[in-house]
Coordinates of C-alpha atoms in Angstrom, one line a residue:
X82 CA 5.3 -4.4 0.7
X83 CA 7.8 -4.5 -2.1
X84 CA 6.6 -3.3 -5.5
X85 CA 5.4 -5.9 -8.0
X86 CA 7.7 -7.0 -10.7
X87 CA 7.2 -4.8 -13.8
X88 CA 6.8 -6.3 -17.2
X89 CA 8.2 -3.3 -18.9
X90 CA 7.4 -2.8 -22.6
X91 CA 9.4 0.3 -23.6
X92 CA 9.0 2.0 -26.9
X93 CA 12.5 0.9 -27.8
X94 CA 11.7 -2.8 -27.3
X95 CA 13.9 -5.0 -29.4
X96 CA 11.7 -6.9 -31.8
X97 CA 12.9 -9.5 -34.3
X98 CA 10.6 -10.0 -37.2
X99 CA 10.9 -13.5 -38.6
X100 CA 12.5 -13.7 -42.0
X101 CA 9.8 -14.4 -44.6
X102 CA 7.0 -13.5 -42.2
X103 CA 4.7 -12.4 -45.0
X104 CA 4.9 -15.7 -46.8
X105 CA 4.7 -17.6 -43.5
X106 CA 1.4 -15.9 -42.8
X107 CA -0.2 -17.2 -45.9
X108 CA 1.3 -20.7 -45.4
X109 CA 0.5 -21.1 -41.8
X110 CA -1.8 -24.2 -41.0
X111 CA -5.4 -23.4 -40.3
X112 CA -5.5 -26.1 -37.6
X113 CA -3.4 -25.7 -34.5
X114 CA -0.9 -28.5 -33.9
X115 CA 0.3 -29.2 -30.4
X116 CA 2.6 -31.4 -28.3
X117 CA 6.3 -31.3 -27.6
X118 CA 8.9 -31.3 -30.4
X119 CA 10.5 -34.5 -31.5
X120 CA 14.0 -35.4 -30.5
X121 CA 13.7 -34.8 -26.8
X122 CA 13.0 -37.2 -23.9
X123 CA 9.9 -35.6 -22.3
X124 CA 7.2 -36.9 -19.9
X125 CA 4.0 -35.1 -18.9
X126 CA 4.2 -33.2 -15.7
X127 CA 1.1 -30.9 -15.7
X128 CA -2.2 -31.2 -17.6
X129 CA -5.2 -28.9 -17.4
X130 CA -8.0 -29.7 -19.8
X131 CA -10.7 -27.6 -18.0
X132 CA -13.1 -30.5 -18.2
X133 CA -14.8 -29.7 -14.9
X134 CA -17.7 -27.4 -14.2
X135 CA -15.6 -24.6 -12.8
X136 CA -12.1 -23.4 -12.4
X137 CA -10.1 -25.7 -10.1
X138 CA -8.9 -23.4 -7.4
X139 CA -6.8 -26.1 -5.8
X140 CA -4.3 -25.8 -8.6
X141 CA -5.0 -22.2 -9.9
X142 CA -4.7 -19.0 -7.9
X143 CA -6.4 -15.9 -9.2
X144 CA -4.3 -13.0 -7.9
X145 CA -1.0 -11.9 -9.3
X146 CA 0.8 -11.9 -6.0
X147 CA -0.5 -14.3 -3.3
X148 CA 1.0 -16.8 -0.9
X149 CA -2.2 -18.8 -0.8
X150 CA -2.8 -18.0 2.9
X151 CA -3.2 -14.3 3.3
X152 CA -6.1 -12.8 1.3
X153 CA -4.6 -10.8 -1.6
X154 CA -5.1 -7.1 -1.3
X155 CA -6.3 -4.8 -4.1
X156 CA -2.6 -4.0 -4.8
X157 CA -1.9 -7.7 -5.4
X158 CA -4.5 -7.8 -8.2
X159 CA -3.0 -5.7 -10.9
X160 CA 0.4 -5.0 -12.4
X161 CA -0.2 -1.3 -11.8
X162 CA 3.5 -0.6 -12.4
X163 CA 2.7 -1.3 -16.1
X164 CA -0.1 1.3 -15.9
X165 CA -2.6 -1.5 -16.5
X166 CA -6.3 -0.6 -16.1
X167 CA -7.7 -3.9 -14.8
X168 CA -8.0 -5.7 -11.5
X169 CA -7.9 -9.5 -11.5
X170 CA -11.1 -10.5 -9.8
X171 CA -12.6 -13.6 -8.4
X172 CA -16.1 -13.7 -6.9
X173 CA -14.9 -13.4 -3.3
X174 CA -12.8 -10.2 -3.9
X175 CA -14.4 -7.3 -1.9
X176 CA -17.6 -9.3 -1.7
X177 CA -18.6 -8.1 -5.1
X178 CA -19.3 -11.4 -6.7
X179 CA -17.5 -10.5 -9.9
X180 CA -16.8 -13.7 -11.8
X181 CA -14.4 -13.4 -14.7
X182 CA -14.1 -17.2 -15.2
X183 CA -16.4 -19.6 -16.9
X184 CA -15.8 -23.2 -17.9
X185 CA -17.8 -24.9 -20.6
X186 CA -17.1 -27.5 -23.3
X187 CA -13.7 -28.3 -22.0
X188 CA -12.4 -24.7 -22.1
X189 CA -11.8 -21.8 -19.7
X190 CA -13.0 -18.3 -20.7
X191 CA -11.6 -15.3 -19.0
X192 CA -13.8 -12.2 -19.5
X193 CA -12.7 -8.6 -19.2
X194 CA -15.3 -5.8 -18.8
X195 CA -15.8 -2.3 -17.5
X196 CA -16.5 -2.3 -13.7
X197 CA -20.0 -1.3 -12.6
X198 CA -20.2 2.0 -10.7
X199 CA -20.7 0.1 -7.4
X200 CA -17.6 -2.0 -8.0
X201 CA -15.5 1.0 -8.9
X202 CA -16.6 2.7 -5.7
X203 CA -15.6 -0.4 -3.6
X204 CA -12.3 -0.6 -5.4
X205 CA -11.6 3.1 -4.8
X206 CA -12.3 2.6 -1.1
X207 CA -9.9 -0.3 -1.0
X208 CA -7.2 1.6 -2.8
X209 CA -7.6 4.5 -0.4
X210 CA -6.5 2.1 2.4
X211 CA -3.2 1.4 0.8
X212 CA 0.1 3.1 1.5
X213 CA 0.5 6.5 -0.1
X214 CA 2.9 5.3 -2.9
X215 CA 0.2 2.8 -4.0
X216 CA -2.7 5.2 -3.5
X217 CA -1.0 7.6 -5.9
X218 CA 0.0 5.0 -8.4
X219 CA -1.9 4.0 -11.6
X220 CA -3.9 1.7 -9.4
X221 CA -6.1 4.6 -8.6
X222 CA -7.2 4.6 -12.3
X223 CA -8.2 0.9 -12.7
X224 CA -11.7 0.6 -14.2
X225 CA -11.9 -2.9 -15.7
X226 CA -12.4 -6.3 -14.2
X227 CA -10.6 -9.3 -15.7
X228 CA -9.0 -12.6 -14.7
X229 CA -5.6 -14.2 -14.2
X230 CA -4.7 -17.9 -13.4
X231 CA -1.4 -18.9 -11.9
X232 CA 0.2 -22.1 -10.7
X233 CA 2.2 -20.3 -8.1
X234 CA 2.3 -22.5 -5.0
X235 CA 0.9 -25.6 -6.9
X236 CA 3.2 -26.2 -9.8
X237 CA 6.6 -25.1 -10.9
X238 CA 9.3 -26.7 -12.9
X239 CA 12.9 -26.3 -14.0
X240 CA 13.2 -26.9 -17.8
X241 CA 10.8 -28.7 -20.0
X242 CA 8.2 -28.0 -22.6
X243 CA 5.2 -25.7 -21.8
X244 CA 2.2 -25.2 -24.1
X245 CA -1.2 -23.4 -24.2
X246 CA -4.0 -23.6 -26.8
X247 CA -5.9 -20.4 -26.8
X248 CA -7.7 -17.7 -28.7
X249 CA -8.9 -14.2 -27.8
X250 CA -11.0 -11.3 -29.0
X251 CA -9.4 -8.2 -30.4
X252 CA -9.5 -4.5 -29.7
X253 CA -7.2 -1.7 -28.6
X254 CA -5.9 -2.0 -25.1
X255 CA -6.3 -5.8 -24.7
X256 CA -3.2 -7.8 -23.7
X257 CA -3.5 -11.6 -23.4
X258 CA -0.4 -13.5 -22.2
X259 CA 0.9 -16.9 -21.2
X260 CA 4.2 -16.7 -19.3
X261 CA 6.5 -18.0 -16.5
X262 CA 8.0 -16.4 -13.5
X263 CA 10.5 -17.8 -10.9
X264 CA 9.0 -19.7 -8.0
X265 CA 11.4 -18.0 -5.6
X266 CA 9.6 -14.7 -6.2
X267 CA 12.4 -12.9 -8.0
X268 CA 12.3 -11.0 -11.3
X269 CA 13.8 -11.2 -13.8
X270 CA 13.9 -13.7 -15.4
X271 CA 10.6 -13.9 -17.2
X272 CA 9.7 -16.2 -20.1
X273 CA 6.8 -15.1 -22.3
X274 CA 5.5 -18.0 -24.2
X275 CA 2.9 -15.7 -25.8
X276 CA 1.9 -12.1 -25.5
X277 CA -0.4 -10.2 -27.9
X278 CA -1.9 -6.8 -28.5
X279 CA -5.6 -6.7 -29.2
X280 CA -5.1 -4.2 -32.1
X281 CA -2.7 -6.6 -33.8
X282 CA -4.9 -9.6 -34.6
X283 CA -2.4 -11.5 -36.7
X284 CA 0.7 -11.1 -34.4
X285 CA 2.1 -12.6 -31.2
X286 CA 5.3 -11.9 -29.3
X287 CA 7.5 -14.4 -27.7
X288 CA 10.2 -13.2 -25.3
X289 CA 13.0 -13.9 -22.8
X290 CA 13.6 -11.2 -20.2
X291 CA 16.7 -11.5 -18.0
X292 CA 19.4 -9.5 -16.4
X293 CA 21.6 -10.8 -19.2
X294 CA 19.3 -9.4 -22.0
X295 CA 18.3 -6.2 -20.1
X296 CA 15.2 -6.7 -18.0
X297 CA 13.3 -3.7 -19.3
X298 CA 13.9 -4.5 -23.0
X299 CA 14.5 -8.2 -23.3
X300 CA 14.8 -10.4 -26.4
X301 CA 11.6 -10.6 -28.3
X302 CA 10.4 -12.3 -31.5
X303 CA 7.4 -11.0 -33.4
X304 CA 5.6 -13.8 -35.1
X305 CA 2.9 -13.6 -37.8
X306 CA -0.2 -15.8 -37.1
X307 CA -2.1 -17.3 -40.0
X308 CA -5.9 -17.3 -39.5
X309 CA -5.5 -14.7 -36.8
X310 CA -5.5 -14.8 -33.0
X311 CA -9.3 -15.1 -32.8
X312 CA -8.8 -18.7 -33.9
X313 CA -7.3 -21.4 -31.6
X314 CA -3.5 -21.8 -31.9
X315 CA -1.0 -23.6 -29.8
X316 CA 1.9 -21.5 -28.3
X317 CA 4.8 -23.5 -26.8
X318 CA 8.3 -23.1 -25.3
X319 CA 11.1 -25.7 -24.9
X320 CA 13.4 -24.6 -22.1
X321 CA 16.6 -26.5 -21.5
X322 CA 19.8 -25.8 -19.7
X323 CA 21.4 -24.6 -23.0
X324 CA 18.6 -23.1 -25.0
X325 CA 15.1 -21.6 -25.1
X326 CA 13.0 -22.4 -28.2
X327 CA 9.5 -20.9 -29.0
X328 CA 6.8 -22.6 -31.1
X329 CA 3.6 -21.7 -32.8
X330 CA 1.3 -24.5 -34.0
X331 CA 4.1 -26.9 -33.8
X332 CA 6.6 -24.8 -35.8
X333 CA 9.7 -23.4 -34.2
X334 CA 9.7 -19.6 -34.3
X335 CA 12.8 -18.6 -32.4
X336 CA 15.7 -19.9 -30.4
X337 CA 18.2 -18.3 -28.1
X338 CA 20.7 -19.3 -25.4
X339 CA 19.3 -19.8 -22.0
X340 CA 20.3 -16.7 -19.9
X341 CA 22.5 -17.2 -16.9
X342 CA 19.7 -16.2 -14.5
X343 CA 17.1 -18.5 -16.0
X344 CA 18.2 -21.7 -14.3
X345 CA 15.6 -22.0 -11.5
X346 CA 12.1 -23.5 -11.2
X347 CA 9.3 -21.3 -12.7
X348 CA 5.5 -21.3 -12.4
X349 CA 2.9 -20.6 -15.1
X350 CA 0.5 -17.8 -15.5
X351 CA -2.2 -16.8 -18.1
X352 CA -4.1 -13.6 -18.0
X353 CA -6.0 -11.0 -20.0
X354 CA -4.7 -7.5 -19.1
X355 CA -6.4 -4.3 -20.1
X356 CA -4.4 -1.2 -20.8
X357 CA -0.7 -0.6 -20.0
X358 CA 2.2 1.3 -21.5
X359 CA 2.6 -1.3 -24.3
X360 CA -0.9 -1.9 -25.6
X361 CA -2.3 1.6 -24.6
X362 CA -5.7 2.2 -23.1
X363 CA -8.9 0.8 -24.6
X364 CA -10.9 3.2 -26.9
X365 CA -14.5 3.7 -27.5
X366 CA -14.3 1.1 -30.3
X367 CA -12.8 -1.6 -28.1
X368 CA -15.4 -4.4 -27.9
X369 CA -16.4 -5.4 -24.4
X370 CA -16.8 -7.8 -22.9
X371 CA -13.5 -9.1 -24.2
X372 CA -12.5 -12.7 -23.8
X373 CA -9.5 -15.0 -23.7
X374 CA -10.5 -18.7 -24.1
X375 CA -8.0 -21.4 -23.1
X376 CA -8.6 -25.0 -24.3
X377 CA -5.7 -26.4 -22.3
X378 CA -2.4 -25.8 -20.5
X379 CA 0.1 -28.6 -20.5
X380 CA 3.7 -29.2 -19.4
X381 CA 6.3 -31.9 -19.9
X382 CA 9.5 -32.4 -18.0
X383 CA 12.9 -33.4 -19.4
X384 CA 14.1 -36.8 -18.5
X385 CA 16.9 -36.7 -16.0

């Protein structure tokens, strides 16, 4: 098995702080504003309002790497190349019944928590069955359960506007994200509509990773968030043949030319990671269970 794509967050990551970020923080609207920007011919192509009683597993898969046919292994349930400390569970995984997803009041909540001793024992046994390179990787140190949803195999799109309305709890070592990867399985490119670090409750990061920008570093904008990330906000991305623009609560935060390798259909993913090179590990003061609550995920396509 080839190694999973790595979302590297090196210490030398290029970060652009918006001009006037301090004043923008005070002026940011308290209510999230959503929907695609004006001036573009866009039609809805994907709409998930989480209005059912449970996660719709016909449109959402719950492992990072899966073909929808072969049951995902323990190695397919964590980006261990990032030194993350979670596994992405669903109730069927290893027969443990761990359920990180709950749907209520039109929203999906993903919960991350320390594994029970019995779950850690079962996970360790599963890791021991992997090839040596995986057995000796950071996968051996996972100790948290969490959740990931992906439209891989059910929805992908070339260009358009993509948006999530979400909030999350804070704490060192937490790493919520909403992002897009190529449907053909390659990496890079990677388009990060939103990433956040739990110990930075008023900041989000919006990034383009490509061979053109340098896959391990990328091109990242750091954005101040009024009212903090524990409140609902909308995070959006307009992706065209010529340009990628990012948005927060209806306001454009960044724009950059579309890289040469980012002209292929991509699928969507939202997850709550725990640990990793970038956020660091949780500490004794990190509140658990931790949650990421998603009000909706929507996409629009550009008119041809």
